[in-house]
Every structure is written in C-alpha cells, then in structure tokens.
PDB file of C-alpha atoms in Angstrom:
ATOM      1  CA  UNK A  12       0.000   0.000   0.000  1.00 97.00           C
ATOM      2  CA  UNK A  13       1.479   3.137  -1.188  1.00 98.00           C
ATOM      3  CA  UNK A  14       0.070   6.488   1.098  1.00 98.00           C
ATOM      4  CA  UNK A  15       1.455   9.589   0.182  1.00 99.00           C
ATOM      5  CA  UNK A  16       0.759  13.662   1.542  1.00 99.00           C
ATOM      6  CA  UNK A  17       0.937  16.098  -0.670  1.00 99.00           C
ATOM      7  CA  UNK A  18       0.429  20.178   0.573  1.00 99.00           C
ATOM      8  CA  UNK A  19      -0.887  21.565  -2.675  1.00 98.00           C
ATOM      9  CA  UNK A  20      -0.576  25.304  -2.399  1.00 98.00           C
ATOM     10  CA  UNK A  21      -3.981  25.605  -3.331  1.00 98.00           C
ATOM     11  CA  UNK A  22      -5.806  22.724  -5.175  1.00 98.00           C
ATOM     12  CA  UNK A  23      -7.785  24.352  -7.840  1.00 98.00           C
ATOM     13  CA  UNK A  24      -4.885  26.126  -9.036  1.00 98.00           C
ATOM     14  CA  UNK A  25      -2.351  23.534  -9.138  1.00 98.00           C
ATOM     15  CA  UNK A  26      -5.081  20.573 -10.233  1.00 98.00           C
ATOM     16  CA  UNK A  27      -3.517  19.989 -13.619  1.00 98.00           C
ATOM     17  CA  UNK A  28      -0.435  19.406 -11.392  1.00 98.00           C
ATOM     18  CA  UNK A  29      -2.194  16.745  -8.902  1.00 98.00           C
ATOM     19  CA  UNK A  30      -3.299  15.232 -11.349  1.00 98.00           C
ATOM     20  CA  UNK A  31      -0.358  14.344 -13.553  1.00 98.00           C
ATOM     21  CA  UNK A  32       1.242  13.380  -9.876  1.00 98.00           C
ATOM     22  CA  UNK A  33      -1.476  11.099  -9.433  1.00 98.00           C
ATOM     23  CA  UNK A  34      -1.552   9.230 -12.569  1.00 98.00           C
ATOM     24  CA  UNK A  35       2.227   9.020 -12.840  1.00 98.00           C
ATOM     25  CA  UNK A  36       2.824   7.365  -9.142  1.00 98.00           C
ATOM     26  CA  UNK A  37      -1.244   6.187  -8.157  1.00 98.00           C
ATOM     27  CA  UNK A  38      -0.770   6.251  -4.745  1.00 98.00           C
ATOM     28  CA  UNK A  39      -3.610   4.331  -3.091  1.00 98.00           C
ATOM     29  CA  UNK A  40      -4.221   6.859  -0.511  1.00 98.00           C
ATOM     30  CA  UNK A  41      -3.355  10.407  -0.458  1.00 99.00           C
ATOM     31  CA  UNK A  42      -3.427  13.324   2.267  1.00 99.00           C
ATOM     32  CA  UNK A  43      -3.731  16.656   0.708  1.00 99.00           C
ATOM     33  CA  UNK A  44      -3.162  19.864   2.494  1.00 99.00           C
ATOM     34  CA  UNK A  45      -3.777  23.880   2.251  1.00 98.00           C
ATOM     35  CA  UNK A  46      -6.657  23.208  -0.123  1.00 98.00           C
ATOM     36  CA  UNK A  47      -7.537  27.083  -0.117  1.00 98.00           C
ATOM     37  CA  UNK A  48     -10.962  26.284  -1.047  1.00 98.00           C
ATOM     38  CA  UNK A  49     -14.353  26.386   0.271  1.00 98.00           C
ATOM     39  CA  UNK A  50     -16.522  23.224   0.667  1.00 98.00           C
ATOM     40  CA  UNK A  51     -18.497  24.087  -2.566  1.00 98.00           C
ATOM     41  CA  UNK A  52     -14.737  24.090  -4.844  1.00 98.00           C
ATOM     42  CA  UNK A  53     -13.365  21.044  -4.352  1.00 98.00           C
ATOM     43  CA  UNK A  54     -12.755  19.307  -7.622  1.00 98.00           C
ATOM     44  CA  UNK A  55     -14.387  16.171  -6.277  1.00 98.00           C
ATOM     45  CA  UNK A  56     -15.385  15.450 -10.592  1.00 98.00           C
ATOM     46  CA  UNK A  57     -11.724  15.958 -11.937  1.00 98.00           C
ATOM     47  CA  UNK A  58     -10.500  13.590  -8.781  1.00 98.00           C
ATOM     48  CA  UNK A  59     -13.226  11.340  -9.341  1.00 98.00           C
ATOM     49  CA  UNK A  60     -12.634  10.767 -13.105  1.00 98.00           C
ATOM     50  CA  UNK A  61      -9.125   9.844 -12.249  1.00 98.00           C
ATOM     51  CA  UNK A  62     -10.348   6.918 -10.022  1.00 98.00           C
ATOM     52  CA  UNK A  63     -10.063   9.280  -6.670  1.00 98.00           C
ATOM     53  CA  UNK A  64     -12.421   9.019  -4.000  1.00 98.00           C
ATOM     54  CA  UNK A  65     -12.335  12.133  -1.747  1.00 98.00           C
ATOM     55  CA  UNK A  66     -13.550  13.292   1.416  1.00 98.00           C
ATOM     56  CA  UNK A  67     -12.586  17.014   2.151  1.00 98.00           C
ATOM     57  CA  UNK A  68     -13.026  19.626   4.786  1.00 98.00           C
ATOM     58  CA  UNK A  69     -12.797  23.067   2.816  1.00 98.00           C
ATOM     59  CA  UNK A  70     -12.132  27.082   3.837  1.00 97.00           C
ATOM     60  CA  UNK A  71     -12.408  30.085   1.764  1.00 95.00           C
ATOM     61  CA  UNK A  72      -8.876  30.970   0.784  1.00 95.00           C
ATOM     62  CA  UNK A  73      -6.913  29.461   3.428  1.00 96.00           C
ATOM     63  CA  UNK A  74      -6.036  26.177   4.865  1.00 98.00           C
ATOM     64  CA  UNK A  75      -8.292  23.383   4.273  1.00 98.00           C
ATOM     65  CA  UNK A  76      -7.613  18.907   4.280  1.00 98.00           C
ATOM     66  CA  UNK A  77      -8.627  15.974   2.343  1.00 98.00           C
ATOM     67  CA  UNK A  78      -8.179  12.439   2.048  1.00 99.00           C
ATOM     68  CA  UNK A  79      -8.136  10.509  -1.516  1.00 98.00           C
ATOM     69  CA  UNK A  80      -8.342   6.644  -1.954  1.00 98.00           C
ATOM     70  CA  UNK A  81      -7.798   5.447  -4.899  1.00 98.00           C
ATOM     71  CA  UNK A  82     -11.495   3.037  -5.766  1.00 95.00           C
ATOM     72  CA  UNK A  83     -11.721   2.648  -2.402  1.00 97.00           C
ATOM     73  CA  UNK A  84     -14.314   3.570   0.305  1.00 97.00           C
ATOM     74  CA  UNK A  85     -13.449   6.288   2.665  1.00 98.00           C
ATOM     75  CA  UNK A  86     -14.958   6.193   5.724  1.00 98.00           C
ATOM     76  CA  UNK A  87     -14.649   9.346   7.396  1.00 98.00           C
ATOM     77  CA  UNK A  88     -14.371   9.631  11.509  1.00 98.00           C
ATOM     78  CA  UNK A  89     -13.177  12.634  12.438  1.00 98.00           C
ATOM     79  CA  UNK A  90     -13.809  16.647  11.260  1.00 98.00           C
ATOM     80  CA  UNK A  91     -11.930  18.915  12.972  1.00 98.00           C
ATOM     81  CA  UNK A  92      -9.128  18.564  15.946  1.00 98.00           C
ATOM     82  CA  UNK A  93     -10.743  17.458  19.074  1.00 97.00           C
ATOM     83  CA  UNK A  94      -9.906  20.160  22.294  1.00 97.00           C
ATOM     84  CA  UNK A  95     -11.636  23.232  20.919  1.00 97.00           C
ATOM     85  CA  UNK A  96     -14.946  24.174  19.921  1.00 95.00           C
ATOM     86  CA  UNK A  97     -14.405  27.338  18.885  1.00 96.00           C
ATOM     87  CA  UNK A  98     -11.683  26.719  16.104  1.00 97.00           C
ATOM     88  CA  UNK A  99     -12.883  27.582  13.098  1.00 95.00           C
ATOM     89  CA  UNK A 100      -9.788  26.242  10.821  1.00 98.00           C
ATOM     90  CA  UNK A 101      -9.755  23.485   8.568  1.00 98.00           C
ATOM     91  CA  UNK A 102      -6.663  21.527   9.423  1.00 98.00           C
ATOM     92  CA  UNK A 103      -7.571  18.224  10.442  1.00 98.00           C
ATOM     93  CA  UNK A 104      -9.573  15.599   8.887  1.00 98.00           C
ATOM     94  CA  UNK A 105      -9.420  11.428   9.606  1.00 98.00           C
ATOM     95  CA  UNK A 106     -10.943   8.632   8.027  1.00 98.00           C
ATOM     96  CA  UNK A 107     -10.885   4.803   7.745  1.00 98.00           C
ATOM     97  CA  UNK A 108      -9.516   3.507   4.748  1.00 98.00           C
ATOM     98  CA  UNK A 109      -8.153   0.343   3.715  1.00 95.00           C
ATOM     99  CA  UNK A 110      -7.972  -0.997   7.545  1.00 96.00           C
ATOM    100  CA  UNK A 111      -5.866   2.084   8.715  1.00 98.00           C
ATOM    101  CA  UNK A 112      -6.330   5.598  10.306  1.00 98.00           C
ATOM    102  CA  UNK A 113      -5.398   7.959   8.138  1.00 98.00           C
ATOM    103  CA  UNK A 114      -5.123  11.125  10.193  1.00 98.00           C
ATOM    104  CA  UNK A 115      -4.451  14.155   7.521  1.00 99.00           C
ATOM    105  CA  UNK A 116      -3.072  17.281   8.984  1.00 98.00           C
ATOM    106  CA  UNK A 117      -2.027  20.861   8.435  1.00 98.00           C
ATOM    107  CA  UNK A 118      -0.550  22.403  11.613  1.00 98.00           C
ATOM    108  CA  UNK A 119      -0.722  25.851  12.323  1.00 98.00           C
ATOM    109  CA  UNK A 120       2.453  27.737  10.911  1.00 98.00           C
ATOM    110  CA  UNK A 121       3.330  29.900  13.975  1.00 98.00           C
ATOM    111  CA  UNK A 122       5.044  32.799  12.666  1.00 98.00           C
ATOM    112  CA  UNK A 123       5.406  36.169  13.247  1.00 97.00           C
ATOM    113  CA  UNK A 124       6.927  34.282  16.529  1.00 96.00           C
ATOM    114  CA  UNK A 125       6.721  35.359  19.515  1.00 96.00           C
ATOM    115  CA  UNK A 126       2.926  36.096  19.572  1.00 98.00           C
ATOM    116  CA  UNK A 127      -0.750  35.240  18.700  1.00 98.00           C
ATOM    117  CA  UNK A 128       0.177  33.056  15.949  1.00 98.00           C
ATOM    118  CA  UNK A 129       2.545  31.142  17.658  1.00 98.00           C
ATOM    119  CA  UNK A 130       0.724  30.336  21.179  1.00 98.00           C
ATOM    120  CA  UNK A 131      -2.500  28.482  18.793  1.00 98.00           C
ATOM    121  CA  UNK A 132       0.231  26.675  17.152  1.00 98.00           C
ATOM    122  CA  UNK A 133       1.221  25.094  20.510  1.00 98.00           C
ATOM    123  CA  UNK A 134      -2.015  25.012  21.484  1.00 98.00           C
ATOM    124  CA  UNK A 135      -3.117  23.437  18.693  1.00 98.00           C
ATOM    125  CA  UNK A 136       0.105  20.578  19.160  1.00 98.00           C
ATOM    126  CA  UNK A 137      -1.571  19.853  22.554  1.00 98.00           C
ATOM    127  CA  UNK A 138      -4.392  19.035  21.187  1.00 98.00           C
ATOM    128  CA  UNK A 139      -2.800  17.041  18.730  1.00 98.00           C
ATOM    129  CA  UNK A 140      -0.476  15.123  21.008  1.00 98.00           C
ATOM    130  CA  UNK A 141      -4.226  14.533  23.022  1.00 98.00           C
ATOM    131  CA  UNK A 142      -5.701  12.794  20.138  1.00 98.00           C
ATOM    132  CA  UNK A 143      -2.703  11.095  18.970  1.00 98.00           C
ATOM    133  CA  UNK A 144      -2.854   9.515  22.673  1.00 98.00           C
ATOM    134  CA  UNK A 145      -6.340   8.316  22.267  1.00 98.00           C
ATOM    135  CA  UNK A 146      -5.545   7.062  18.727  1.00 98.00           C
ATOM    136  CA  UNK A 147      -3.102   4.685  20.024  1.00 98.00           C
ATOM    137  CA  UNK A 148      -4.944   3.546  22.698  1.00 96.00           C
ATOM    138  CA  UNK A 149      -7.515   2.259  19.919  1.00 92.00           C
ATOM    139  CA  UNK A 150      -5.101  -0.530  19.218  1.00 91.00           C
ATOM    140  CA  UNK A 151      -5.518   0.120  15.394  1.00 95.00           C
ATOM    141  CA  UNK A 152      -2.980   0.564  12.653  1.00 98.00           C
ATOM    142  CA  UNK A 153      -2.904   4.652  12.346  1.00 98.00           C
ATOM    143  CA  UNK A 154      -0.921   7.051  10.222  1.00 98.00           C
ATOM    144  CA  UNK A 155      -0.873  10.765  10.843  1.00 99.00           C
ATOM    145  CA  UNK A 156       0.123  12.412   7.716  1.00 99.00           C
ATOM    146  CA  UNK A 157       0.646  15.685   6.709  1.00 98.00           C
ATOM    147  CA  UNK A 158       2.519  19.662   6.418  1.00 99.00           C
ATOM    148  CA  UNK A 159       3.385  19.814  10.377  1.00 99.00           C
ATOM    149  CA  UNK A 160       5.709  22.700  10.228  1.00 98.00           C
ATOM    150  CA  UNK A 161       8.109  21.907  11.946  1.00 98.00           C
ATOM    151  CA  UNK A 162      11.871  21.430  11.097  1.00 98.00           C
ATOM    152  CA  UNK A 163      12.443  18.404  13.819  1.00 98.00           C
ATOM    153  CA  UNK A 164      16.756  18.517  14.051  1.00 98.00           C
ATOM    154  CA  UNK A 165      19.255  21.032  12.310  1.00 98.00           C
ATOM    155  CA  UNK A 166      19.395  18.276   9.601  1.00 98.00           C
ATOM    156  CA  UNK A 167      15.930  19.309   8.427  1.00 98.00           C
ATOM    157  CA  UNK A 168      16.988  22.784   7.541  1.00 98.00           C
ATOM    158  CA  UNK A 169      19.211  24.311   5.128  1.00 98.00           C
ATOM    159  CA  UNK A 170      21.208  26.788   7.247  1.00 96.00           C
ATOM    160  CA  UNK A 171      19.843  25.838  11.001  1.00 97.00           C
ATOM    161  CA  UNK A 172      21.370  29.044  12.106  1.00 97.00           C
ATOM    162  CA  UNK A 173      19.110  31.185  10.045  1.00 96.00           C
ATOM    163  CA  UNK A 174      16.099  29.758  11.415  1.00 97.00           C
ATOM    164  CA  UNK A 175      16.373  29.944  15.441  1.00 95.00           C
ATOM    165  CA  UNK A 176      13.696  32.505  16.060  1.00 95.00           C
ATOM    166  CA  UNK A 177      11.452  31.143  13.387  1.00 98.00           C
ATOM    167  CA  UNK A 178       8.289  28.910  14.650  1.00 98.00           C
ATOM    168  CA  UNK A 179       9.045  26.051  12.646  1.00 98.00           C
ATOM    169  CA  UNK A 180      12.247  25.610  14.317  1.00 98.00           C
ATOM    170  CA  UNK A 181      11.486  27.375  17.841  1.00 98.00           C
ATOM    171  CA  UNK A 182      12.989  24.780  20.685  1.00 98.00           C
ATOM    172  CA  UNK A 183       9.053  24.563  21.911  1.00 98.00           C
ATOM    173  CA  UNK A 184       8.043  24.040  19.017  1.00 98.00           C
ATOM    174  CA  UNK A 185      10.188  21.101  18.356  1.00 98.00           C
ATOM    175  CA  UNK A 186      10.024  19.872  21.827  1.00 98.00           C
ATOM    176  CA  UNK A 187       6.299  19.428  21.083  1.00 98.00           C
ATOM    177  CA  UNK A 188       6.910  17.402  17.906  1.00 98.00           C
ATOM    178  CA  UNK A 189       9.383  15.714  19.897  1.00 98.00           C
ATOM    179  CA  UNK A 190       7.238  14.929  22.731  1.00 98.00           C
ATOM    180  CA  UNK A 191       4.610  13.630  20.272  1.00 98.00           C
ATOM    181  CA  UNK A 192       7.101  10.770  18.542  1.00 98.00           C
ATOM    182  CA  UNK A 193       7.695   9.912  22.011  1.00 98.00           C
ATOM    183  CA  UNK A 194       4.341   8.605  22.471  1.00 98.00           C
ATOM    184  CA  UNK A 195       5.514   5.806  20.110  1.00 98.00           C
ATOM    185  CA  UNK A 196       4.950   6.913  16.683  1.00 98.00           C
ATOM    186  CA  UNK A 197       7.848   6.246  14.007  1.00 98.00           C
ATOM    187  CA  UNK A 198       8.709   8.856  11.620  1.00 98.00           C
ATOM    188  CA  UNK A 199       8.746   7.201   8.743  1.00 98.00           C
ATOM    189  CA  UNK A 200      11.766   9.116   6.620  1.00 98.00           C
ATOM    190  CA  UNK A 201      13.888   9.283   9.868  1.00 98.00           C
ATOM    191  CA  UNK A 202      13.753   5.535   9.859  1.00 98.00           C
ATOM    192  CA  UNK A 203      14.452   5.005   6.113  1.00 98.00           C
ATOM    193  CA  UNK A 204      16.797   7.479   6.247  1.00 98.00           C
ATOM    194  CA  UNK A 205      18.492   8.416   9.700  1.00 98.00           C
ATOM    195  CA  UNK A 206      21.256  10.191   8.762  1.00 97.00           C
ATOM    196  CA  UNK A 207      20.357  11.713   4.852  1.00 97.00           C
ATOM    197  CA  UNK A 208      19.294  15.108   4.262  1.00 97.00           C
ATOM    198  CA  UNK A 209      15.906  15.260   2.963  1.00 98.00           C
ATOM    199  CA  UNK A 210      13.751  18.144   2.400  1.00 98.00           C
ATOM    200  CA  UNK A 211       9.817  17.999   1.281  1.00 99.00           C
ATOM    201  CA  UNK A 212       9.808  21.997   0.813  1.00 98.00           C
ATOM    202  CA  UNK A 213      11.632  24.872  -0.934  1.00 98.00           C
ATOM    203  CA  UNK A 214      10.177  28.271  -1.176  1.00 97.00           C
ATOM    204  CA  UNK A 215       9.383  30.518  -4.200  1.00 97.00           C
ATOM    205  CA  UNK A 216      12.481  33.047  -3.664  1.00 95.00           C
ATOM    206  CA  UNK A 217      15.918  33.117  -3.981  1.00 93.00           C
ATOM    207  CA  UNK A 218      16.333  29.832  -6.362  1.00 96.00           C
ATOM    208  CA  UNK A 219      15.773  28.011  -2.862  1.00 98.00           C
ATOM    209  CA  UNK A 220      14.815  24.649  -4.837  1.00 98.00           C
ATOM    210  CA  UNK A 221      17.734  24.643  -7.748  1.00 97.00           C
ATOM    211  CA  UNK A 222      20.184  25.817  -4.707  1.00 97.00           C
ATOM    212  CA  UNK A 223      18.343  22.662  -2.577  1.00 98.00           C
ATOM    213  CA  UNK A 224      17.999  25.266   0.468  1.00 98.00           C
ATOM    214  CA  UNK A 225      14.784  23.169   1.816  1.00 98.00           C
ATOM    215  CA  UNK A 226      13.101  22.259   4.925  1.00 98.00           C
ATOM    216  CA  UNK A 227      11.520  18.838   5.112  1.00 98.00           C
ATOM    217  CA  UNK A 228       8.371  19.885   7.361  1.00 99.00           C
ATOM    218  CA  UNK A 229       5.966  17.235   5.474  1.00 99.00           C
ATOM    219  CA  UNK A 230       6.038  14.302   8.066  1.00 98.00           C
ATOM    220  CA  UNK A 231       4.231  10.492   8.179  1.00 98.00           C
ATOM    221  CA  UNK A 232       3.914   9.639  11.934  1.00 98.00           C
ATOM    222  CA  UNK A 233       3.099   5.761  12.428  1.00 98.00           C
ATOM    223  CA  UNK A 234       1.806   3.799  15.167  1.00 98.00           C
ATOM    224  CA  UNK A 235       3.695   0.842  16.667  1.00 97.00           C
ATOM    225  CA  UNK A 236       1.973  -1.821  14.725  1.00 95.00           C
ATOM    226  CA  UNK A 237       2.967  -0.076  11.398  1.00 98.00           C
ATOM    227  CA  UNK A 238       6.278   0.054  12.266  1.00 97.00           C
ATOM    228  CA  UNK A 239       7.310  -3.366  10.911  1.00 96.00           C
ATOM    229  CA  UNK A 240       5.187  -2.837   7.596  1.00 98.00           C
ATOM    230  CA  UNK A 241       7.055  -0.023   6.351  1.00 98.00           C
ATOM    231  CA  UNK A 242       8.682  -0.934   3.411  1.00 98.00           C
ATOM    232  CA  UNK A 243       9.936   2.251   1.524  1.00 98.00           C
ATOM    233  CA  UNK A 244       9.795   5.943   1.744  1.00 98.00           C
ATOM    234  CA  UNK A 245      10.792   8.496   0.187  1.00 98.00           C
ATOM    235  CA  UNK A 246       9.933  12.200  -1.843  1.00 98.00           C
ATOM    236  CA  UNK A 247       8.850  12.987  -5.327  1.00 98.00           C
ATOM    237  CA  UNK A 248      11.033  15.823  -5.543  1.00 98.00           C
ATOM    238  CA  UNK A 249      10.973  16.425  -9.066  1.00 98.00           C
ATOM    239  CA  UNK A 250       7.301  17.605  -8.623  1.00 98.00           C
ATOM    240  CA  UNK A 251       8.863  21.010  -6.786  1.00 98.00           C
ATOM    241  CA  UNK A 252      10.592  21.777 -10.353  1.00 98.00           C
ATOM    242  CA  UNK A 253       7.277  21.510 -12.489  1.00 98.00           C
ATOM    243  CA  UNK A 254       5.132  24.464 -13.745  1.00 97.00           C
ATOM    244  CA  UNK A 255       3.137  26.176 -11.711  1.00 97.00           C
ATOM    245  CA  UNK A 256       3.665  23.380  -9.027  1.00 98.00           C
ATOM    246  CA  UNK A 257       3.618  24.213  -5.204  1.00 98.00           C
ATOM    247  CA  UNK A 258       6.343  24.924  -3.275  1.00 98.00           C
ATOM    248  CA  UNK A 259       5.966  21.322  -1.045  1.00 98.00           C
ATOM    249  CA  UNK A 260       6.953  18.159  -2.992  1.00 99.00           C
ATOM    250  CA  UNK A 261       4.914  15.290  -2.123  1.00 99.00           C
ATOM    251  CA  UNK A 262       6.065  12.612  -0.002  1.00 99.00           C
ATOM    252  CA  UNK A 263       5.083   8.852   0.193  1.00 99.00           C
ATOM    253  CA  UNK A 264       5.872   5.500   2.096  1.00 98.00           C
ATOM    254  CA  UNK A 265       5.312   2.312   1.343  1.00 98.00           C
ATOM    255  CA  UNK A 266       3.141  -0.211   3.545  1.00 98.00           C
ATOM    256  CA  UNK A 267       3.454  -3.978   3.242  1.00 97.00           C
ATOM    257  CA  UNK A 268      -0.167  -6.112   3.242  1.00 91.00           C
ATOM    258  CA  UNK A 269      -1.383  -7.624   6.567  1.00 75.00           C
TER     259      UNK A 269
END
C-alpha cells in the first residue's frame, strides 16, 4: 500500500499538477493539504474521473484537508481537531480507509513568533499530542500524515542558524513534535533514512529549490503496529521543479499487506 501527503498550495490552481502526480505514481491513498478552497470548490469530478475518492473539509482561501483513496471507500471519523470548539480552521480531517487511520493534517504555521500566531500553534500541538494519545490507545494501525511545520533537528533545515527565532524551528516548538514521537509513533523518513538530508519543501524566492535550500516539514507519523510494515519511503522531488507546481513536494511510504 502506497500512502502519500501532498500540501498543494492551493488545489484548484495547481489541479492539472495533482493530477499528472497522481496518474504518474497512483498512490492508493493520499493526504492533501492547504486546499484554499471552500466546501463548494473542491474538484471532487476531476478527482473522481481519475479513479479518486475524496472526502474534504474546505475554507475560503486558506487552509483546508482531504483524504483521496484510490477506488476505495473512505470512511470518514473525524472533522476537525478534538480540544476546541471554537476553532474555526480546517486543518484536520481522519478517516478509515483500507484498515488504517489515516489522520491528515495541516498544523498551524506559527510565525510572526513570539505572539498570537505562535501560542494556537502550541495550542493546537496539545491538542494534537491529546488525540494522537487516544488514537493509540484504539489498538488500530494509524498514520498521521501531513505539512506539520516543523523542522524536527538542524538536519531538516538548510542553514539551522538562520532559522532559530522562526516557529518552525522554535525549541518549543520542536520539543512538542518531539514529545509527540515519544508517544511511540515512528517517523517514517527518519527511519528510512536516519542520517540523509531530505527536504519535502523549498520556497518561491531566492532559487531556494535549484540551490536545494529546503526544509523537510511534510512528516508520516506511524503507530507501533505499522512500524514493521514499512517498506519504503521516500519524496517525489521532481514535482517542486514543475510548472506552476507548489512549493511542497509530495512525499510517500510504502506499507506492506497484513
């Protein structure tokens, strides 16, 4: 089983993109982030015609999730990050598909850091380290999938230094993805690749992708019992360099059958 994540940039613009990505690779199950569409715009038809089933949970302009399965039911189980009510962002949604969790996630970005922005960030990793917590306890194969934002260890970052007061590489804010692996998820490139440099992200300016200044921030989080079905990983990072592509690549693992 091949699951992959894929932060679009905007999936009505960059469609013709997704969809060359999904018919060269066909990953059985994708999570797509940063939508920036409402509800009504998701182009459930174009995904549909390319053997996509979706389930989405949309916002006007900004953020915004979805899971694909590739003719395959979805069963969705989740909308929205448990811990607060009054959230109004689209950056969780989870579903049952293909006898895993797929937990598909866009974490807040943080920035300008200190402030506002950066405190719901935090807040918004407690609530996901509360749910991840409860998802284990379910005893069920789970994957957590998604743009986290968060550089994990200088070897995520091109040029550590120039990124110490930045909120994707803030010590809280990578003690917090810290203390979440900790709960007993794997990351699933760290383990493929513990000591490589891999980025999943290069930004628009500067010639940051042909000079390979990246971050990888795009991250698959799996419970214990996935652990010892994880056959490959790894990032389509010729994606980054097409036309009008987003500024993520997307990134995939591989899943051996029960």
């Amino acid at each position: 089983m091949k699951i992959a994540t894929y932060n679009v940039n905007g999936v009505n613009g960059r469609l013709p993109v997704l969809l060359r990505w999904l018919e060269e690779t066909a990953p059985d199950i994708v999570c797509l982030q940063e939508l920036k569409a409402p509800q009504e715009k998701f182009p459930v038809e174009s995904l549909q015609a390319a053997g996509y089933n979706a389930i989405w949970h949309g916002q006007k302009s900004w953020n915004g999730v979805a899971i694909l399965a590739h003719n395959t039911e979805i069963k969705e189980t989740k909308r929205g990050l448990p811990g607060d009510p009054d959230d109004e962002q689209s950056r969780y949604i989870e579903a049952f598909v293909n006898g895993i969790v797929i937990g598909c996630l866009y974490l807040p970005n943080g920035n300008p850091a200190p402030g506002p922005k950066l405190e719901y960030k935090l807040r918004w990793f407690e609530r996901l380290q509360a749910h991840a917590t409860t998802l284990l306890k379910y005893g069920m194969p789970v994957v957590l999938a998604g743009d986290y934002n968060v550089m994990p260890t200088e070897l995520d970052v091109y040029k550590p230094e120039r990124w110490i007061d930045d909120a994707l590489f803030r010590p809280e804010v990578r003690q917090a993805f810290k203390t979440l692996v900790e709960q007993g998820w794997t990351d699933a490139i760290r383990k493929i690749y513990p000591n490589e440099t891999i980025y999943t992200f290069w930004d628009y300016f500067r010639n940051a992708y042909g000079r390979d200044a990246g971050l990888r921030i795009d991250h698959f989080l799996l419970s214990p019992d996935l652990d010892s079905r994880l056959l490959a990983a790894g990032v389509n990072r010729d994606v980054r360099g097409w036309e009008k592509s987003s500024d993520h690549a997307p990134v995939w693992i591989e899943l051996a059958d029960l």
